PDB file of C-alpha atoms in Angstrom:
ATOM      1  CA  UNK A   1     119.189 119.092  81.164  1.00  0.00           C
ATOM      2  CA  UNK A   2     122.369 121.095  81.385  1.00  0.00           C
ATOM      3  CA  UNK A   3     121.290 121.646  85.032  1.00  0.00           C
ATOM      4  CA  UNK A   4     122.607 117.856  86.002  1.00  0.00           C
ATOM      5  CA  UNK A   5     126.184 118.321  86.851  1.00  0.00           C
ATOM      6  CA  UNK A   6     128.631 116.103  84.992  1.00  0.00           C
ATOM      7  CA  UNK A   7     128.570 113.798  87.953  1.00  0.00           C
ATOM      8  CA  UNK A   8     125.292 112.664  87.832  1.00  0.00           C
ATOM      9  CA  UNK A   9     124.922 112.681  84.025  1.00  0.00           C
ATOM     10  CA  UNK A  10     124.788 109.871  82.390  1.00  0.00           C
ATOM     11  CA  UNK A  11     126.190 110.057  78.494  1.00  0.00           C
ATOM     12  CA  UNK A  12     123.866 108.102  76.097  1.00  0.00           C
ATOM     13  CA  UNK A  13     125.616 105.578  73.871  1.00  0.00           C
ATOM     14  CA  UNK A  14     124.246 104.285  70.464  1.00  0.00           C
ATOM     15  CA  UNK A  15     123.464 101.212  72.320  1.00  0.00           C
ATOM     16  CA  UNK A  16     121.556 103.620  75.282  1.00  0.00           C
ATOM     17  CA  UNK A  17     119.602 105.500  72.428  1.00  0.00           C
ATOM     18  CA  UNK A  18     118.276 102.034  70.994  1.00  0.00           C
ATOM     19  CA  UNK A  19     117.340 100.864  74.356  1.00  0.00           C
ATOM     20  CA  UNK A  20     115.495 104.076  74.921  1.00  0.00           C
ATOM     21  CA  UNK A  21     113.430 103.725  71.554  1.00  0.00           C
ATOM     22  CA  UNK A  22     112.760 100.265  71.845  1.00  0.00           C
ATOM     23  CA  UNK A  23     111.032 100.639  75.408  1.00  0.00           C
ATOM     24  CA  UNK A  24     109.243 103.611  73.723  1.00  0.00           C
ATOM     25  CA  UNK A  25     108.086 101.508  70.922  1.00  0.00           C
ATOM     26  CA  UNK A  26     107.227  98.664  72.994  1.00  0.00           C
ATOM     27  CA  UNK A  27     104.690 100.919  75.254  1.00  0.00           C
ATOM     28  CA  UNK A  28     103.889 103.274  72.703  1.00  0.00           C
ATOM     29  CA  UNK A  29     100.591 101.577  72.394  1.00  0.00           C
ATOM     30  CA  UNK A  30      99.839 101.657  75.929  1.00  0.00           C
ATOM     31  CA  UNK A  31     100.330 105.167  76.297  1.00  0.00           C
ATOM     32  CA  UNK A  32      97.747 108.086  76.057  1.00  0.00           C
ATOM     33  CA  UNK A  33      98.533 109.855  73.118  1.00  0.00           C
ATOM     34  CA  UNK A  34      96.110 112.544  73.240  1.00  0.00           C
ATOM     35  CA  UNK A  35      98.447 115.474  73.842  1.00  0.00           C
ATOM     36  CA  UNK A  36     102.120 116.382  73.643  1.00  0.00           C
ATOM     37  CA  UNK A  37     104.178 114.922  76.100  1.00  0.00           C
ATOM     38  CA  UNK A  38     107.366 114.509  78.424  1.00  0.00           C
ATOM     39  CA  UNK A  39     107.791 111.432  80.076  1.00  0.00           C
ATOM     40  CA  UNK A  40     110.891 109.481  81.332  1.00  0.00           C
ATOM     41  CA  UNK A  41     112.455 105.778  80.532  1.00  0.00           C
ATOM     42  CA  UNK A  42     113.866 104.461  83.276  1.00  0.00           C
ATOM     43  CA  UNK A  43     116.540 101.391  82.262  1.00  0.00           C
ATOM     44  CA  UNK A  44     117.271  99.444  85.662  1.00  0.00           C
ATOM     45  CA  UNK A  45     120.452  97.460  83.752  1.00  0.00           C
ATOM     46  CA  UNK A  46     122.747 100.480  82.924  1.00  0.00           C
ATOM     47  CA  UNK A  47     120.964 102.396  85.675  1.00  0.00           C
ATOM     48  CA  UNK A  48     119.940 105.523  84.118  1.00  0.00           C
ATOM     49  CA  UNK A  49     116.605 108.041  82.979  1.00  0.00           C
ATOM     50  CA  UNK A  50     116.156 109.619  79.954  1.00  0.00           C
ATOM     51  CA  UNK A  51     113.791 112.226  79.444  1.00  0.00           C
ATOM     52  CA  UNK A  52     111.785 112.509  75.923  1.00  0.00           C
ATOM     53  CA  UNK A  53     108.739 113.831  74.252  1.00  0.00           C
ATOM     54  CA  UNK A  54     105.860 112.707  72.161  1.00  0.00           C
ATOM     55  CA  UNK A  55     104.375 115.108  69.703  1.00  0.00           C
ATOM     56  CA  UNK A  56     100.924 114.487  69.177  1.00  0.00           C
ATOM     57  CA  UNK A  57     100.332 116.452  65.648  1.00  0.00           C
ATOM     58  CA  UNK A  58     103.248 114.314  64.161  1.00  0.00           C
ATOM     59  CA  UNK A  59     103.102 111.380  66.124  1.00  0.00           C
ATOM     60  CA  UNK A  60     106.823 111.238  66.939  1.00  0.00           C
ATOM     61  CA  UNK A  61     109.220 111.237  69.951  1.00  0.00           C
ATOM     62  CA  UNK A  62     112.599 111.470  70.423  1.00  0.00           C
ATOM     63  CA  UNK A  63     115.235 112.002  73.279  1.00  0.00           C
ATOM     64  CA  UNK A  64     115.821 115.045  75.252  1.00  0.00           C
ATOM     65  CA  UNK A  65     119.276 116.024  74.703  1.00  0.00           C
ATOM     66  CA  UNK A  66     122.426 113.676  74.839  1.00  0.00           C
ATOM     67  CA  UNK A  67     122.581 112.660  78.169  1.00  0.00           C
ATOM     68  CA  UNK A  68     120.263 111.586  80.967  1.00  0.00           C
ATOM     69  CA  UNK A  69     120.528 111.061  85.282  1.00  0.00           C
ATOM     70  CA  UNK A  70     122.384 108.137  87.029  1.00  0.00           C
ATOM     71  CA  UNK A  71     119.189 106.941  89.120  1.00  0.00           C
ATOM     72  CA  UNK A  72     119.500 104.240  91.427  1.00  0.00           C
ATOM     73  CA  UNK A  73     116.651 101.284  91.385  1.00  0.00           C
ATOM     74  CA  UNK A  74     115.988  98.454  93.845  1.00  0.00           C
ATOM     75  CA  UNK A  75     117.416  95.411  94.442  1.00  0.00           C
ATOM     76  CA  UNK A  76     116.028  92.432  96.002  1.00  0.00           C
ATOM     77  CA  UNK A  77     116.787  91.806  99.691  1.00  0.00           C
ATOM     78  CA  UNK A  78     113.740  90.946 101.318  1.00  0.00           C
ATOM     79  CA  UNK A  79     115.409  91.056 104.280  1.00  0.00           C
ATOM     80  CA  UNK A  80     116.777  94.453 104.011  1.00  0.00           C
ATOM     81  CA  UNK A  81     113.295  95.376 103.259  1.00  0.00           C
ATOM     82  CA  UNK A  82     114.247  96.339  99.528  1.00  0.00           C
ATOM     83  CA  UNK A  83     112.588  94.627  95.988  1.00  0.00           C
ATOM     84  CA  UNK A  84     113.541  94.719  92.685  1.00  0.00           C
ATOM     85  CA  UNK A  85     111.737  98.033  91.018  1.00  0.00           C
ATOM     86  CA  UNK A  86     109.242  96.718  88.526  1.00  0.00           C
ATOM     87  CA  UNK A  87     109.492  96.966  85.011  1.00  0.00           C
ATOM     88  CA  UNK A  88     106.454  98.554  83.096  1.00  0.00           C
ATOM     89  CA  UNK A  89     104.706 101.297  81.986  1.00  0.00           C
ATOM     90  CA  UNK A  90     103.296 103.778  84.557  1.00  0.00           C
ATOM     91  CA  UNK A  91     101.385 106.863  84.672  1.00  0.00           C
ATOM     92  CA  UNK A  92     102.287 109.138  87.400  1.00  0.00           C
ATOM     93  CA  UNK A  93      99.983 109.810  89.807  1.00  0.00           C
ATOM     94  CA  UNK A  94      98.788 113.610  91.180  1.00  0.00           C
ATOM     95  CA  UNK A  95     102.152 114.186  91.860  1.00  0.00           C
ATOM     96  CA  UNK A  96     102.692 116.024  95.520  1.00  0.00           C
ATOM     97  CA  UNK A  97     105.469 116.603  98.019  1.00  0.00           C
ATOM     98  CA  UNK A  98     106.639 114.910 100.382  1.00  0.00           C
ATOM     99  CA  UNK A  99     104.612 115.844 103.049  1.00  0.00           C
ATOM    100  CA  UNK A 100     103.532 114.880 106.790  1.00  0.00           C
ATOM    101  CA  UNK A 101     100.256 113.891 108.394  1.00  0.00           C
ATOM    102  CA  UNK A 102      99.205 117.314 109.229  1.00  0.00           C
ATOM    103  CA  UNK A 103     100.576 118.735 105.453  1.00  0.00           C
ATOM    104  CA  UNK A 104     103.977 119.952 106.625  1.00  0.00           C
ATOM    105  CA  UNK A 105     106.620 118.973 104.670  1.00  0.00           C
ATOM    106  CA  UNK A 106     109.490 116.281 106.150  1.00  0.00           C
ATOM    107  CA  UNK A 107     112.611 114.696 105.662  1.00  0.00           C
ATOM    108  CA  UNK A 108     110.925 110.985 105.116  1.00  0.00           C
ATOM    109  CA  UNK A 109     113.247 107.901 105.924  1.00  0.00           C
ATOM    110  CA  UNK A 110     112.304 104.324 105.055  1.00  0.00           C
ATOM    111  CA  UNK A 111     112.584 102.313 108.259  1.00  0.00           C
ATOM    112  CA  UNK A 112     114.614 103.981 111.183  1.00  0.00           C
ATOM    113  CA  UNK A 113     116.758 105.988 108.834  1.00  0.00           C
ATOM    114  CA  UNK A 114     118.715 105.856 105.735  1.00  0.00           C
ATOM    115  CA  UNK A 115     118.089 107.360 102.190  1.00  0.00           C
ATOM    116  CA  UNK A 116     114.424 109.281 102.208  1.00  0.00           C
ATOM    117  CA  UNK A 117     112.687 110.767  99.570  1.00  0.00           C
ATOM    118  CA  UNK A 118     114.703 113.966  99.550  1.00  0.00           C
ATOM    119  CA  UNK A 119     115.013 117.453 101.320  1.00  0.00           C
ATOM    120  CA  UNK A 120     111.853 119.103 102.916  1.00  0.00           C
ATOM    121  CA  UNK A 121     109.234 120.146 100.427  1.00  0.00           C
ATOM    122  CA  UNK A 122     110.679 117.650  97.225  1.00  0.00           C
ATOM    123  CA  UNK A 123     108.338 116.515  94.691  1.00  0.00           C
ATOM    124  CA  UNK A 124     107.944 112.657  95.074  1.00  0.00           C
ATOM    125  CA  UNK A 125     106.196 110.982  91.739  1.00  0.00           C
ATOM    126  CA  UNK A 126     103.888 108.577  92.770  1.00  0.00           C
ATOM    127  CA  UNK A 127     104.066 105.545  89.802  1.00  0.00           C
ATOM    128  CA  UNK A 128     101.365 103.331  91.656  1.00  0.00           C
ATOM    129  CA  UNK A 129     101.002 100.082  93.710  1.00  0.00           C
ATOM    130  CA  UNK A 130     102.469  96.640  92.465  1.00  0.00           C
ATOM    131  CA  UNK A 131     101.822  93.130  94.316  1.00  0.00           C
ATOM    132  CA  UNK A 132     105.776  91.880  95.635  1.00  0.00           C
ATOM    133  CA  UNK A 133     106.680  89.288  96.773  1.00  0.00           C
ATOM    134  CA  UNK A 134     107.159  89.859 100.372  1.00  0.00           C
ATOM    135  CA  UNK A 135     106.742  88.426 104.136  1.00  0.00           C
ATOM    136  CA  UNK A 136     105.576  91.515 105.034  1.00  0.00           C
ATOM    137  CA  UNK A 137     102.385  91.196 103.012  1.00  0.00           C
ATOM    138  CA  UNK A 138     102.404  94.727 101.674  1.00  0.00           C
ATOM    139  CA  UNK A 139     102.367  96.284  98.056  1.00  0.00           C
ATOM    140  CA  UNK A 140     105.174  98.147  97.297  1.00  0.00           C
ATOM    141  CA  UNK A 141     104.250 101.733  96.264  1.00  0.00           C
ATOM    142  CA  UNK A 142     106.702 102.556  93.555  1.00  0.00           C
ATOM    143  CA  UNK A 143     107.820 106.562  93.460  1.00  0.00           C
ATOM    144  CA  UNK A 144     110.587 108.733  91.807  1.00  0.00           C
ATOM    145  CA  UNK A 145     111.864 111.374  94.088  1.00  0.00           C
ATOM    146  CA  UNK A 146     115.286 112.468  95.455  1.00  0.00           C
ATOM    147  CA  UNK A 147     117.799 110.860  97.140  1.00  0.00           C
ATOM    148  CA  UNK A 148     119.741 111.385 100.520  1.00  0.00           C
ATOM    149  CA  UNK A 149     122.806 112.957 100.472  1.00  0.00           C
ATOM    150  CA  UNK A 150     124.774 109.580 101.300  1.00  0.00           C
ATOM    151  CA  UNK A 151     122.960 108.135  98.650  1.00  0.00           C
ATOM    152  CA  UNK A 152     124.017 110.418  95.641  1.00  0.00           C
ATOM    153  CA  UNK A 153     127.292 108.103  95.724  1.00  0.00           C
ATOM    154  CA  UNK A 154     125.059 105.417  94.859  1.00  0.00           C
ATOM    155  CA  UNK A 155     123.430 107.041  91.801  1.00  0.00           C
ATOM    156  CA  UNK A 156     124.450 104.591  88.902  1.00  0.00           C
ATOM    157  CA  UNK A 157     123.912 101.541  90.889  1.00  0.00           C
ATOM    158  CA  UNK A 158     121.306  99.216  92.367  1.00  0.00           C
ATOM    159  CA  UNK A 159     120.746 100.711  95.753  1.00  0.00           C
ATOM    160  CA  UNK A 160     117.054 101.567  96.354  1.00  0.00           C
ATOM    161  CA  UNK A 161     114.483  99.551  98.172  1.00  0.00           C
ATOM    162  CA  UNK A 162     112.214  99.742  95.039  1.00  0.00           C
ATOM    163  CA  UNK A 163     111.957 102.932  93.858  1.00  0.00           C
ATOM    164  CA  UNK A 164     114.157 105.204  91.379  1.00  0.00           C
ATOM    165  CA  UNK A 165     115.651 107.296  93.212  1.00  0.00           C
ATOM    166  CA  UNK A 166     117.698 110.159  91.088  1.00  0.00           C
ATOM    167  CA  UNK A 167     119.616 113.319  91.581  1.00  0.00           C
ATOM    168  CA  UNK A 168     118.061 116.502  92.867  1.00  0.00           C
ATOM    169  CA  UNK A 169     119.003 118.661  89.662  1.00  0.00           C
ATOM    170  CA  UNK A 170     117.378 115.772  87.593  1.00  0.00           C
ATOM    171  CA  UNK A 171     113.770 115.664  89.673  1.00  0.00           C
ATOM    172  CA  UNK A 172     114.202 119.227  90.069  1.00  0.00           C
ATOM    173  CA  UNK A 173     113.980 119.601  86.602  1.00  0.00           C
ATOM    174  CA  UNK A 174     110.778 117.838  86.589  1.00  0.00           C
ATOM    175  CA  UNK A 175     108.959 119.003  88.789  1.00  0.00           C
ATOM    176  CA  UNK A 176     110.417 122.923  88.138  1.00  0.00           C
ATOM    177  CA  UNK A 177     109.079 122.656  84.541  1.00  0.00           C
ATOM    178  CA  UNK A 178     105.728 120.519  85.436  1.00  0.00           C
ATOM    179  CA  UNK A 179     107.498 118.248  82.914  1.00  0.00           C
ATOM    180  CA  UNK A 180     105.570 114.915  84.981  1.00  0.00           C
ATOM    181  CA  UNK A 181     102.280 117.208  85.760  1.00  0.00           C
TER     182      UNK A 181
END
């Protein structure tokens, strides 16, 4: 965690740490508990991640360090293309990178520019497929992956089209470790 520079971090509060362990608690059955495990809690009002671990031979979990990322999660603006990223539990799918058609990896952009998913080759969690509510008739896939430079600014706020979008220390962390594997 100490690779997130002080920017991007985001300091946890008493009032953070209870929100943390009360999503925990409130999935806990929902979760596969079969092994050890990292996962992340996302909170969309204070716009932050936490990173923590379950222990399967005690059955406990706690918070990774003292601080978490700013992340940035969508708002809804239909016509800006952009939804409100849903609340939930979510196992991530085989992650991969962000890659083209013929496997190369790319600089993707929603729409005809703007934030993408990150630098070429940057691990993009997959989270899975809700319904929205949207003209366009499509589901919104929901990811975690890095943001565009212009878009670190944002980190901390509302500003996605629907996914969490986070620094590149933060995902890096993830995906450097196979914390999300």
């Amino acid at each position: 965690m100490e690779s997130i520079p002080q920017r991007f971090r985001h300091e946890f509060s008493d009032a953070d740490r209870e929100t943390i362990y009360g999503a925990i608690e409130e999935n806990l059955g929902r979760m596969d508990l079969s092994q050890d495990q990292y996962f992340v809690v996302a909170d969309r009002g204070r716009q932050f991640a936490a990173l923590a671990f379950f222990q399967k031979s005690t059955g406990e979990y706690w918070i990774v360090g003292n601080f978490g990322s700013k992340i940035s999660t969508g708002v809804n603006n239909v016509r800006a293309r952009s939804w409100a990223t849903p609340t939930g539990l979510y196992d991530v799918s085989p992650t991969r990178d962000a890659l083209n058609e013929a496997g190369q990896p790319e600089w993707r952009t929603e729409g005809s520019g703007g934030a993408g998913y990150g630098p070429p080759g940057s691990r993009v969690f997959l989270l899975g497929q809700v319904d929205v509510d949207s003209p366009y008739g499509a589901n919104l896939t929901v990811a975690m992956h890095k943001t565009s430079t212009s878009g670190l600014s944002q980190l901390g706020r509302e500003n996605s089209h629907g996914c969490v979008r986070a620094s590149d220390e933060f995902i890096d962390l993830l995906d450097g470790y196979g914390l999300m594997d």
